[in-house]
Short mmCIF file of C-alpha atoms in Angstrom, two decimals:
data_model
loop_
_atom_site.label_atom_id
_atom_site.label_comp_id
_atom_site.label_asym_id
_atom_site.label_seq_id
_atom_site.Cartn_x
_atom_site.Cartn_y
_atom_site.Cartn_z
CA UNK O 1 9.07 -5.16 1.68
CA UNK O 2 8.43 -8.74 2.46
CA UNK O 3 10.30 -11.38 4.32
CA UNK O 4 10.11 -14.65 2.48
CA UNK O 5 9.36 -17.21 5.19
CA UNK O 6 7.79 -17.68 8.59
CA UNK O 7 10.38 -18.00 11.30
CA UNK O 8 10.62 -18.93 14.92
CA UNK O 9 12.37 -16.36 17.05
CA UNK O 10 15.13 -17.28 19.45
CA UNK O 11 15.98 -13.81 20.73
CA UNK O 12 13.63 -11.66 22.82
CA UNK O 13 11.97 -8.68 21.19
CA UNK O 14 12.33 -5.23 22.76
CA UNK O 15 9.12 -3.99 24.31
CA UNK O 16 7.29 -1.39 22.20
CA UNK O 17 6.97 2.17 23.42
CA UNK O 18 3.73 3.98 24.19
CA UNK O 19 2.12 6.07 21.48
CA UNK O 20 2.29 9.86 21.84
CA UNK O 21 -0.65 11.78 20.41
CA UNK O 22 -0.21 15.40 19.35
CA UNK O 23 -3.35 17.19 20.42
CA UNK O 24 -6.63 16.18 21.96
CA UNK O 25 -8.52 13.33 20.38
CA UNK O 26 -12.18 13.05 21.39
CA UNK O 27 -13.30 9.69 22.78
CA UNK O 28 -15.00 7.52 20.17
CA UNK O 29 -18.80 7.63 20.25
CA UNK O 30 -20.65 4.34 20.89
CA UNK O 31 -21.69 4.40 17.24
CA UNK O 32 -21.37 7.42 15.00
CA UNK O 33 -24.67 8.31 13.29
CA UNK O 34 -24.68 8.40 9.53
CA UNK O 35 -24.52 11.93 8.18
CA UNK O 36 -27.54 12.67 5.99
CA UNK O 37 -27.49 15.52 3.51
CA UNK O 38 -30.31 17.33 1.77
CA UNK O 39 -29.25 16.51 -1.75
CA UNK O 40 -26.65 14.87 -3.95
CA UNK O 41 -23.74 17.30 -4.31
CA UNK O 42 -22.02 17.21 -7.65
CA UNK O 43 -18.23 17.11 -7.66
CA UNK O 44 -16.41 19.61 -9.82
CA UNK O 45 -13.07 17.89 -9.27
CA UNK O 46 -11.19 17.47 -12.55
CA UNK O 47 -14.32 18.29 -14.51
CA UNK O 48 -16.14 15.13 -13.46
CA UNK O 49 -19.62 14.78 -12.07
CA UNK O 50 -20.08 12.50 -9.06
CA UNK O 51 -23.40 11.74 -7.43
CA UNK O 52 -22.71 11.45 -3.69
CA UNK O 53 -25.25 9.40 -1.71
CA UNK O 54 -27.46 11.47 0.59
CA UNK O 55 -27.37 8.79 3.28
CA UNK O 56 -23.65 8.66 3.91
CA UNK O 57 -21.21 7.52 6.54
CA UNK O 58 -18.40 10.04 6.25
CA UNK O 59 -15.86 7.48 7.42
CA UNK O 60 -16.41 5.34 4.33
CA UNK O 61 -16.98 7.96 1.66
CA UNK O 62 -14.36 7.80 -1.06
CA UNK O 63 -11.72 10.52 -1.11
CA UNK O 64 -13.30 11.94 -4.26
CA UNK O 65 -16.71 12.06 -2.59
CA UNK O 66 -15.27 13.62 0.57
CA UNK O 67 -13.76 16.34 -1.61
CA UNK O 68 -17.13 16.74 -3.36
CA UNK O 69 -19.14 17.29 -0.17
CA UNK O 70 -16.53 19.80 1.03
CA UNK O 71 -16.61 21.69 -2.26
CA UNK O 72 -20.43 21.71 -2.18
CA UNK O 73 -20.48 23.13 1.35
CA UNK O 74 -22.27 20.06 2.69
CA UNK O 75 -19.48 19.19 5.15
CA UNK O 76 -16.58 21.26 6.44
CA UNK O 77 -12.94 20.13 6.43
CA UNK O 78 -13.04 20.43 10.23
CA UNK O 79 -15.87 17.92 10.42
CA UNK O 80 -14.04 15.47 8.17
CA UNK O 81 -10.93 15.78 10.33
CA UNK O 82 -12.92 15.26 13.54
CA UNK O 83 -14.58 12.18 12.05
CA UNK O 84 -11.15 10.82 11.11
CA UNK O 85 -9.70 11.49 14.56
CA UNK O 86 -12.68 9.87 16.27
CA UNK O 87 -12.36 6.82 14.08
CA UNK O 88 -8.63 6.57 14.75
CA UNK O 89 -9.29 6.73 18.50
CA UNK O 90 -11.75 3.85 18.09
CA UNK O 91 -9.58 1.66 15.85
CA UNK O 92 -6.14 2.30 17.33
CA UNK O 93 -6.51 0.33 20.61
CA UNK O 94 -7.70 -2.73 18.67
CA UNK O 95 -5.50 -2.73 15.59
CA UNK O 96 -2.52 -0.42 16.31
CA UNK O 97 -2.26 1.12 12.84
CA UNK O 98 -0.93 4.61 13.68
CA UNK O 99 2.54 5.47 14.95
CA UNK O 100 1.73 9.17 15.29
CA UNK O 101 -1.49 11.19 15.24
CA UNK O 102 -1.14 14.95 14.74
CA UNK O 103 -4.56 16.14 15.86
CA UNK O 104 -3.71 19.77 16.58
CA UNK O 105 -1.90 20.23 13.27
CA UNK O 106 -4.77 18.55 11.39
CA UNK O 107 -7.36 20.81 13.00
CA UNK O 108 -5.27 23.88 12.21
CA UNK O 109 -4.99 22.81 8.57
CA UNK O 110 -8.75 22.13 8.50
CA UNK O 111 -9.41 25.70 9.66
CA UNK O 112 -7.14 27.00 6.91
CA UNK O 113 -8.96 24.82 4.37
CA UNK O 114 -12.30 26.24 5.52
CA UNK O 115 -10.99 29.79 5.14
CA UNK O 116 -9.80 28.95 1.62
CA UNK O 117 -13.31 27.76 0.78
CA UNK O 118 -14.77 31.04 2.03
CA UNK O 119 -12.38 33.03 -0.16
CA UNK O 120 -13.50 31.14 -3.27
CA UNK O 121 -11.25 30.34 -6.18
CA UNK O 122 -9.91 27.02 -7.39
CA UNK O 123 -9.65 24.07 -5.02
CA UNK O 124 -7.31 21.12 -5.12
CA UNK O 125 -8.82 17.72 -5.94
CA UNK O 126 -8.33 16.60 -2.32
CA UNK O 127 -9.30 19.87 -0.62
CA UNK O 128 -10.11 19.20 3.03
CA UNK O 129 -9.70 15.42 2.78
CA UNK O 130 -7.87 13.70 5.69
CA UNK O 131 -5.05 11.37 4.60
CA UNK O 132 -2.20 9.49 6.26
CA UNK O 133 1.41 8.83 5.33
CA UNK O 134 3.65 5.98 6.39
CA UNK O 135 6.12 6.63 9.22
CA UNK O 136 8.95 6.13 6.69
CA UNK O 137 7.88 9.28 4.81
CA UNK O 138 8.95 12.75 5.93
CA UNK O 139 6.50 15.37 7.21
CA UNK O 140 8.11 18.68 8.14
CA UNK O 141 8.65 19.10 11.88
CA UNK O 142 7.16 15.70 12.72
CA UNK O 143 8.56 12.40 13.96
CA UNK O 144 10.31 10.32 11.30
CA UNK O 145 10.62 7.04 13.16
CA UNK O 146 10.92 4.20 10.59
CA UNK O 147 9.56 1.76 13.17
CA UNK O 148 12.97 1.73 14.83
CA UNK O 149 14.43 2.72 18.18
CA UNK O 150 17.36 4.13 16.22
CA UNK O 151 15.02 6.86 14.91
CA UNK O 152 12.76 7.24 17.93
CA UNK O 153 13.66 10.92 18.37
CA UNK O 154 14.34 11.92 14.76
CA UNK O 155 12.29 14.83 13.39
CA UNK O 156 11.92 15.43 9.65
CA UNK O 157 13.30 18.72 8.36
CA UNK O 158 11.23 18.77 5.17
CA UNK O 159 8.21 17.27 3.44
CA UNK O 160 8.89 14.37 1.12
CA UNK O 161 7.70 14.97 -2.44
CA UNK O 162 4.65 12.78 -1.91
CA UNK O 163 3.70 14.62 1.31
CA UNK O 164 4.07 18.02 -0.33
CA UNK O 165 2.10 16.89 -3.39
CA UNK O 166 -0.80 15.66 -1.26
CA UNK O 167 -0.82 18.97 0.60
CA UNK O 168 -0.77 20.95 -2.65
CA UNK O 169 -3.84 18.96 -3.68
CA UNK O 170 -5.54 20.16 -0.49
CA UNK O 171 -5.22 17.02 1.62
CA UNK O 172 -4.78 17.21 5.39
CA UNK O 173 -2.22 14.80 6.88
CA UNK O 174 -3.69 13.52 10.17
CA UNK O 175 -0.89 11.16 11.11
CA UNK O 176 1.75 8.58 10.24
CA UNK O 177 0.96 4.88 10.00
CA UNK O 178 2.96 1.98 11.37
CA UNK O 179 5.74 0.11 9.60
CA UNK O 180 8.04 -2.75 10.60
CA UNK O 181 11.58 -1.60 11.33
CA UNK O 182 13.01 0.07 8.22
CA UNK O 183 10.00 -1.31 6.30
CA UNK O 184 11.82 -4.61 5.94
CA UNK O 185 9.10 -7.28 5.96
CA UNK O 186 5.51 -8.34 5.27
CA UNK O 187 4.59 -8.39 8.98
CA UNK O 188 3.98 -4.93 10.46
CA UNK O 189 5.49 -5.62 13.88
CA UNK O 190 8.25 -3.27 15.02
CA UNK O 191 10.49 -2.93 18.09
CA UNK O 192 9.07 0.58 18.50
CA UNK O 193 5.31 0.01 18.24
CA UNK O 194 4.63 -3.72 18.41
CA UNK O 195 2.22 -5.56 16.12
CA UNK O 196 -0.37 -4.01 13.83
CA UNK O 197 -3.36 -6.31 13.32
CA UNK O 198 -5.60 -7.35 10.46
CA UNK O 199 -9.05 -5.68 10.57
CA UNK O 200 -10.74 -8.90 9.42
CA UNK O 201 -9.04 -11.11 12.02
CA UNK O 202 -6.87 -9.35 14.63
CA UNK O 203 -4.84 -12.48 15.33
CA UNK O 204 -3.45 -12.26 11.80
CA UNK O 205 -1.07 -9.85 10.10
CA UNK O 206 -2.40 -7.08 7.86
CA UNK O 207 0.65 -7.45 5.67
CA UNK O 208 3.55 -5.09 5.34
CA UNK O 209 5.43 -3.10 5.26
CA UNK O 210 2.65 -0.55 4.66
CA UNK O 211 0.36 -2.47 7.01
CA UNK O 212 -0.68 0.53 9.07
CA UNK O 213 -1.75 2.41 5.95
CA UNK O 214 -3.83 -0.50 4.68
CA UNK O 215 -5.59 -0.93 8.04
CA UNK O 216 -6.26 2.81 8.31
CA UNK O 217 -7.94 2.80 4.90
CA UNK O 218 -9.84 -0.47 5.36
CA UNK O 219 -11.35 0.67 8.67
CA UNK O 220 -12.41 4.15 7.54
CA UNK O 221 -9.82 6.15 9.49
CA UNK O 222 -8.86 7.81 6.20
CA UNK O 223 -9.90 7.28 2.60
CA UNK O 224 -6.34 7.47 1.26
CA UNK O 225 -2.96 6.59 2.72
CA UNK O 226 0.54 6.62 1.30
CA UNK O 227 2.68 3.52 1.28
CA UNK O 228 6.05 2.50 -0.08
CA UNK O 229 6.86 -0.65 -2.03
CA UNK O 230 10.30 -2.22 -2.46
CA UNK O 231 9.13 -5.84 -2.64
CA UNK O 232 5.36 -5.73 -2.35
CA UNK O 233 4.87 -3.45 0.62
CA UNK O 234 1.85 -1.69 -0.87
CA UNK O 235 0.33 -4.70 -2.64
CA UNK O 236 0.74 -7.24 0.17
CA UNK O 237 -1.27 -5.34 2.82
CA UNK O 238 -3.77 -4.30 0.16
CA UNK O 239 -4.44 -7.98 -0.53
CA UNK O 240 -4.68 -9.10 3.11
CA UNK O 241 -6.79 -6.08 4.19
CA UNK O 242 -9.12 -6.02 1.18
CA UNK O 243 -8.19 -2.63 -0.27
CA UNK O 244 -6.58 -1.38 -3.48
CA UNK O 245 -2.81 -0.96 -3.62
CA UNK O 246 -0.71 0.29 -6.53
CA UNK O 247 3.02 0.03 -7.18
CA UNK O 248 3.46 2.53 -10.01
CA UNK O 249 6.33 2.29 -12.45
CA UNK O 250 9.51 3.54 -10.86
CA UNK O 251 9.73 7.33 -10.84
CA UNK O 252 6.05 7.89 -11.60
CA UNK O 253 5.72 9.24 -8.06
CA UNK O 254 9.10 10.81 -7.26
CA UNK O 255 10.86 8.91 -4.46
CA UNK O 256 13.06 11.18 -2.36
CA UNK O 257 12.77 9.58 1.08
CA UNK O 258 15.95 7.49 0.71
CA UNK O 259 19.52 8.69 1.29
CA UNK O 260 20.43 7.88 -2.33
CA UNK O 261 18.64 8.66 -5.59
CA UNK O 262 19.71 5.68 -7.71
CA UNK O 263 17.83 2.89 -5.96
CA UNK O 264 16.08 0.72 -8.54
CA UNK O 265 13.36 -1.15 -6.62
CA UNK O 266 11.65 1.57 -4.54
CA UNK O 267 8.24 3.14 -5.15
CA UNK O 268 5.61 5.24 -3.40
CA UNK O 269 2.05 4.10 -3.94
CA UNK O 270 -1.51 4.59 -2.71
CA UNK O 271 -3.67 2.47 -0.43
CA UNK O 272 -7.32 3.19 -1.21
CA UNK O 273 -10.77 1.64 -0.98
CA UNK O 274 -11.37 2.01 -4.72
CA UNK O 275 -9.47 2.07 -7.97
CA UNK O 276 -10.85 5.57 -8.64
CA UNK O 277 -9.25 6.85 -5.43
CA UNK O 278 -5.94 5.15 -6.21
CA UNK O 279 -6.00 6.88 -9.58
CA UNK O 280 -6.78 10.21 -7.90
CA UNK O 281 -3.81 9.77 -5.54
CA UNK O 282 -1.56 9.03 -8.51
CA UNK O 283 -2.85 12.06 -10.39
CA UNK O 284 -2.05 14.32 -7.43
CA UNK O 285 1.43 12.94 -6.69
CA UNK O 286 3.02 12.04 -10.04
CA UNK O 287 6.15 13.98 -11.04
CA UNK O 288 8.44 15.27 -12.31
CA UNK O 289 10.62 16.47 -9.45
CA UNK O 290 14.38 17.05 -9.66
CA UNK O 291 14.74 15.72 -6.12
CA UNK O 292 14.40 12.29 -7.79
CA UNK O 293 16.62 11.92 -10.86
CA UNK O 294 14.52 8.93 -11.93
CA UNK O 295 11.20 10.78 -11.79
CA UNK O 296 9.16 10.45 -14.98
CA UNK O 297 8.99 13.76 -16.83
CA UNK O 298 5.77 13.14 -18.79
CA UNK O 299 2.73 12.67 -16.52
CA UNK O 300 -0.21 10.48 -17.42
CA UNK O 301 -3.54 12.09 -18.24
CA UNK O 302 -5.59 10.89 -15.27
CA UNK O 303 -8.41 13.43 -15.28
CA UNK O 304 -11.92 12.07 -14.94
CA UNK O 305 -13.18 8.69 -13.75
CA UNK O 306 -11.29 5.47 -14.40
CA UNK O 307 -12.28 3.83 -17.70
CA UNK O 308 -13.59 0.28 -17.27
CA UNK O 309 -14.24 -0.97 -20.80
CA UNK O 310 -11.94 -3.96 -21.36
CA UNK O 311 -13.46 -5.25 -24.59
CA UNK O 312 -10.71 -6.45 -26.87
CA UNK O 313 -7.97 -6.18 -24.26
CA UNK O 314 -5.64 -9.19 -24.08
CA UNK O 315 -4.35 -10.39 -20.71
CA UNK O 316 -2.20 -13.30 -19.64
CA UNK O 317 -3.16 -15.43 -16.65
CA UNK O 318 -0.67 -17.32 -14.51
CA UNK O 319 -1.95 -18.62 -11.20
CA UNK O 320 1.50 -19.84 -10.08
CA UNK O 321 3.97 -17.72 -12.12
CA UNK O 322 5.51 -21.05 -13.11
CA UNK O 323 6.53 -22.52 -9.75
CA UNK O 324 4.71 -21.02 -6.72
CA UNK O 325 2.60 -23.17 -4.42
CA UNK O 326 -0.72 -21.31 -4.23
CA UNK O 327 -3.52 -21.88 -1.71
CA UNK O 328 -6.53 -23.45 -3.45
CA UNK O 329 -8.96 -20.69 -2.42
CA UNK O 330 -6.61 -18.05 -3.82
CA UNK O 331 -6.19 -19.91 -7.11
CA UNK O 332 -9.96 -20.26 -7.46
CA UNK O 333 -10.58 -16.57 -6.70
CA UNK O 334 -7.99 -15.42 -9.23
CA UNK O 335 -9.46 -17.69 -11.90
CA UNK O 336 -12.93 -16.34 -11.13
CA UNK O 337 -11.69 -12.76 -11.52
CA UNK O 338 -10.10 -13.66 -14.84
CA UNK O 339 -13.39 -15.23 -15.95
CA UNK O 340 -15.20 -12.02 -14.98
CA UNK O 341 -12.84 -10.00 -17.17
CA UNK O 342 -13.42 -12.47 -19.98
CA UNK O 343 -17.18 -12.06 -19.58
CA UNK O 344 -16.65 -8.29 -19.83
CA UNK O 345 -14.98 -8.72 -23.21
CA UNK O 346 -11.29 -9.23 -22.47
CA UNK O 347 -9.31 -12.06 -24.05
CA UNK O 348 -7.66 -14.15 -21.32
CA UNK O 349 -4.85 -16.57 -22.15
CA UNK O 350 -2.97 -18.94 -19.83
CA UNK O 351 0.76 -18.14 -19.79
CA UNK O 352 3.86 -19.39 -17.97
CA UNK O 353 6.41 -16.68 -17.08
CA UNK O 354 8.79 -19.33 -15.75
CA UNK O 355 9.60 -17.40 -12.57
CA UNK O 356 10.95 -19.26 -9.56
CA UNK O 357 12.73 -19.18 -6.20
CA UNK O 358 16.03 -18.17 -7.80
CA UNK O 359 14.42 -14.95 -8.99
CA UNK O 360 13.15 -14.20 -5.49
CA UNK O 361 16.68 -14.85 -4.20
CA UNK O 362 17.92 -12.14 -6.57
CA UNK O 363 15.43 -9.73 -5.03
CA UNK O 364 16.41 -10.72 -1.48
CA UNK O 365 20.11 -10.12 -2.18
CA UNK O 366 19.31 -6.67 -3.56
CA UNK O 367 17.25 -5.99 -0.45
CA UNK O 368 20.11 -7.12 1.79
CA UNK O 369 22.54 -4.75 0.07
CA UNK O 370 19.99 -1.94 0.39
CA UNK O 371 19.68 -2.57 4.14
CA UNK O 372 23.43 -2.90 4.60
CA UNK O 373 24.22 0.32 2.73
CA UNK O 374 21.64 2.47 4.49
CA UNK O 375 21.49 0.99 8.00
CA UNK O 376 24.59 -1.17 8.45
CA UNK O 377 26.39 1.56 10.39
CA UNK O 378 23.80 1.18 13.17
CA UNK O 379 24.65 -2.41 14.07
CA UNK O 380 27.53 -1.74 16.45
CA UNK O 381 25.45 0.43 18.78
CA UNK O 382 21.91 -0.80 18.17
CA UNK O 383 21.95 -4.47 17.12
CA UNK O 384 20.56 -5.75 20.43
CA UNK O 385 17.60 -3.35 20.13
CA UNK O 386 16.86 -4.02 16.47
CA UNK O 387 14.62 -6.64 14.90
CA UNK O 388 16.82 -9.74 14.48
CA UNK O 389 15.53 -10.16 10.92
CA UNK O 390 16.82 -6.67 10.08
CA UNK O 391 20.21 -7.63 11.49
CA UNK O 392 20.19 -10.79 9.34
CA UNK O 393 19.36 -8.80 6.20
CA UNK O 394 22.16 -6.31 6.90
CA UNK O 395 24.60 -9.17 7.43
CA UNK O 396 23.48 -10.74 4.14
CA UNK O 397 24.28 -7.48 2.37
CA UNK O 398 27.61 -7.16 4.16
CA UNK O 399 28.73 -10.53 2.79
CA UNK O 400 28.22 -9.59 -0.86
CA UNK O 401 31.13 -8.36 -2.96
CA UNK O 402 30.80 -5.58 -5.49
CA UNK O 403 31.19 -8.12 -8.29
CA UNK O 404 28.44 -10.33 -6.87
CA UNK O 405 26.17 -7.32 -6.59
CA UNK O 406 26.86 -6.28 -10.17
CA UNK O 407 26.08 -9.79 -11.38
CA UNK O 408 22.57 -9.40 -10.00
CA UNK O 409 21.95 -7.08 -12.95
CA UNK O 410 22.44 -10.07 -15.26
CA UNK O 411 19.83 -12.02 -13.32
CA UNK O 412 17.41 -9.08 -13.42
CA UNK O 413 17.92 -8.87 -17.16
CA UNK O 414 16.84 -12.49 -17.47
CA UNK O 415 13.75 -11.81 -15.33
CA UNK O 416 12.86 -8.88 -17.56
CA UNK O 417 13.15 -11.01 -20.69
CA UNK O 418 10.71 -13.54 -19.25
CA UNK O 419 8.23 -10.94 -18.00
CA UNK O 420 8.39 -8.93 -21.22
CA UNK O 421 7.90 -12.17 -23.12
CA UNK O 422 4.53 -12.87 -21.50
CA UNK O 423 3.51 -9.21 -21.84
CA UNK O 424 4.36 -9.11 -25.54
CA UNK O 425 1.14 -8.78 -27.52
CA UNK O 426 -0.87 -8.47 -24.31
CA UNK O 427 -2.00 -5.57 -22.14
CA UNK O 428 -1.25 -7.09 -18.73
CA UNK O 429 -0.52 -10.20 -16.69
CA UNK O 430 -2.90 -11.51 -14.01
CA UNK O 431 -1.69 -13.51 -11.01
CA UNK O 432 -2.33 -13.70 -7.26
CA UNK O 433 -0.89 -11.00 -5.04
CA UNK O 434 -0.34 -13.49 -2.22
CA UNK O 435 0.13 -17.26 -2.39
CA UNK O 436 -1.07 -17.86 1.17
CA UNK O 437 -3.53 -16.50 3.73
CA UNK O 438 -2.09 -14.10 6.33
CA UNK O 439 0.49 -15.22 8.88
CA UNK O 440 0.14 -14.39 12.62
CA UNK O 441 0.24 -10.67 13.46
CA UNK O 442 3.07 -10.86 15.98
CA UNK O 443 6.44 -12.18 14.89
CA UNK O 444 6.77 -13.91 18.25
CA UNK O 445 3.77 -16.08 17.35
CA UNK O 446 5.16 -17.27 14.03
CA UNK O 447 6.62 -20.73 13.69
CA UNK O 448 8.88 -22.41 11.18
CA UNK O 449 6.95 -24.39 8.58
CA UNK O 450 8.24 -27.61 7.03
CA UNK O 451 7.15 -27.60 3.40
CA UNK O 452 6.79 -30.78 1.34
CA UNK O 453 9.43 -31.60 -1.25
CA UNK O 454 6.97 -31.13 -4.10
CA UNK O 455 9.04 -29.05 -6.48
CA UNK O 456 7.00 -25.93 -5.74
CA UNK O 457 8.22 -22.62 -4.34
CA UNK O 458 6.62 -22.17 -0.92
CA UNK O 459 6.50 -18.54 0.20
CA UNK O 460 3.87 -15.97 1.13
CA UNK O 461 3.95 -13.31 -1.57
CA UNK O 462 4.11 -13.16 -5.35
CA UNK O 463 5.18 -9.52 -5.53
CA UNK O 464 8.94 -9.10 -5.15
CA UNK O 465 9.82 -10.40 -8.61
CA UNK O 466 7.91 -7.46 -10.10
CA UNK O 467 10.11 -4.98 -8.24
CA UNK O 468 12.97 -6.46 -10.26
CA UNK O 469 11.21 -5.03 -13.35
CA UNK O 470 10.65 -1.70 -11.66
CA UNK O 471 9.13 0.30 -14.55
CA UNK O 472 6.23 -2.17 -14.73
CA UNK O 473 3.25 -1.09 -12.58
CA UNK O 474 1.49 -3.68 -10.45
CA UNK O 475 -1.95 -3.27 -8.88
CA UNK O 476 -3.65 -5.38 -6.20
CA UNK O 477 -7.45 -5.40 -6.09
CA UNK O 478 -9.77 -7.57 -3.97
CA UNK O 479 -11.06 -10.60 -5.86
CA UNK O 480 -12.30 -13.07 -3.25
CA UNK O 481 -12.68 -14.08 0.39
CA UNK O 482 -11.17 -16.94 2.36
CA UNK O 483 -13.64 -19.40 3.88
CA UNK O 484 -11.44 -21.95 5.62
CA UNK O 485 -11.27 -21.74 9.39
CA UNK O 486 -7.76 -20.33 9.74
CA UNK O 487 -8.54 -17.17 7.75
CA UNK O 488 -12.32 -17.06 7.34
CA UNK O 489 -13.48 -13.70 6.00
CA UNK O 490 -9.99 -12.44 5.12
CA UNK O 491 -9.79 -10.96 1.60
CA UNK O 492 -7.89 -12.34 -1.39
CA UNK O 493 -6.04 -10.07 -3.82
CA UNK O 494 -5.60 -10.20 -7.60
CA UNK O 495 -2.35 -8.73 -8.94
CA UNK O 496 -2.41 -6.98 -12.33
CA UNK O 497 1.03 -6.30 -13.86
CA UNK O 498 1.36 -3.96 -16.81
CA UNK O 499 3.79 -2.64 -19.39
CA UNK O 500 6.34 -0.01 -18.41
CA UNK O 501 4.67 3.09 -16.94
CA UNK O 502 1.19 2.04 -18.14
CA UNK O 503 -0.55 2.58 -14.83
CA UNK O 504 -3.62 3.66 -16.79
CA UNK O 505 -3.99 0.15 -18.21
CA UNK O 506 -3.72 -1.73 -14.91
CA UNK O 507 -6.13 0.75 -13.32
CA UNK O 508 -8.63 0.18 -16.15
CA UNK O 509 -8.48 -3.57 -15.61
CA UNK O 510 -8.74 -3.14 -11.85
CA UNK O 511 -11.81 -0.98 -12.23
CA UNK O 512 -13.41 -3.65 -14.42
CA UNK O 513 -12.75 -6.22 -11.69
CA UNK O 514 -14.39 -3.93 -9.12
CA UNK O 515 -17.50 -3.58 -11.25
CA UNK O 516 -17.66 -7.31 -11.93
CA UNK O 517 -17.23 -8.36 -8.27
CA UNK O 518 -19.18 -5.82 -6.16
CA UNK O 519 -19.87 -8.37 -3.42
CA UNK O 520 -16.10 -8.61 -2.86
CA UNK O 521 -14.89 -5.07 -3.48
CA UNK O 522 -17.61 -3.37 -1.42
CA UNK O 523 -17.01 -5.22 1.87
CA UNK O 524 -16.18 -3.50 5.17
CA UNK O 525 -14.38 -5.17 8.07
CA UNK O 526 -16.26 -5.73 11.35
CA UNK O 527 -16.17 -3.02 14.02
#
């Protein structure tokens, strides 16, 4: 849920608290040896066949392949959990991506998963696979902190739908990842935990608000992590960390973590290292669920591997959405990805959606009202211990009248007409996920930037406008790498926006990009 500018900070930030780990985490080994098996186990998940490499680093196996080696008896759930906990212990001091690690609970669930294997019978598609959820998502009996001192001692009384769905699929939740306070911005730096850092360059931000989840996936702590997206909070960190992030159409994954059920910009989505794993996450967590009145009642058929044939598909390409200033390396990478799809048989056409700063302002006002309605009652007691940007957003929402809020629906209608216009007769729209390289990791290190009066919209992300058309899925996949000194080695993301609830189409296009750009999509961060 991104902030839209870099700001200097005039008020001091509260000091973050120390992390509390639940259970014993073994010290990280100097370098974990690669696990070598005696053959290539074949996955029986969803009727597919997967050849799993015999020379494998368990940390970087896909979620589907982790499930395959568990089902084949090659690796136990306990071993996968121990590998995840060891990796977290190694990564956490450097990058600060976990708010909570539940080692004892994870080991207990791993033992239960092993016993289920011994009994035989059907297994879930994620049986024994360690995963993480964002600290804004409820896990029964565990801390529900929202990156805020206001929730430092809150304990969840139930599993959110997405948590319960992952568990039904056999996944083991090892911990909760970091978020900025109330998931409000694209920099994962909270009063409670401090700054989370980019795995490619720790001085830079990983993105937000699901920054901890993206870092955990990119570094091999887990193969899958849950995120939430109200303005780009899954796609932004996916782009800056070099992983896959999906905002499904609203209601595809039931959203029951908010106090109200009629919010119209909020989504759960996966962070994954591959499009196949993002698809698997979606398959396991899609609805319906009466806890979310907007949950989609007809699930997609997502069995089997992701199709990648794009021959004959028609896609629009807009590098600037009509008005954004876009960094030259990002523009070049997005054009190269579009050319790769064209070489694979897709028809690519330049389009102009005509989106601009006024549309982003519509999103920001909606976000301010959201923050005011849900967290405004905290200001009187907590304002001096909250992120000043959160306070500003709440105050923005407080200033809006009911009539002004209702008029935002007219503006959203106009955005929809423009987006649907460029999608008409096409399968998807291609554009950058981010317009700029990452900003500094810590908010205290950010400075105000004076932009030229060039008629362009200068901001970091290109995601929030697509939350205004909430039924449209949007996927971020790696498509390039920065080379200039300020962000050398940091990934670049391509955003693929589809028709209402056609996640299958954006995933197909994303898989084609992966296959066309293996030198980009197969990278691992240092360390």
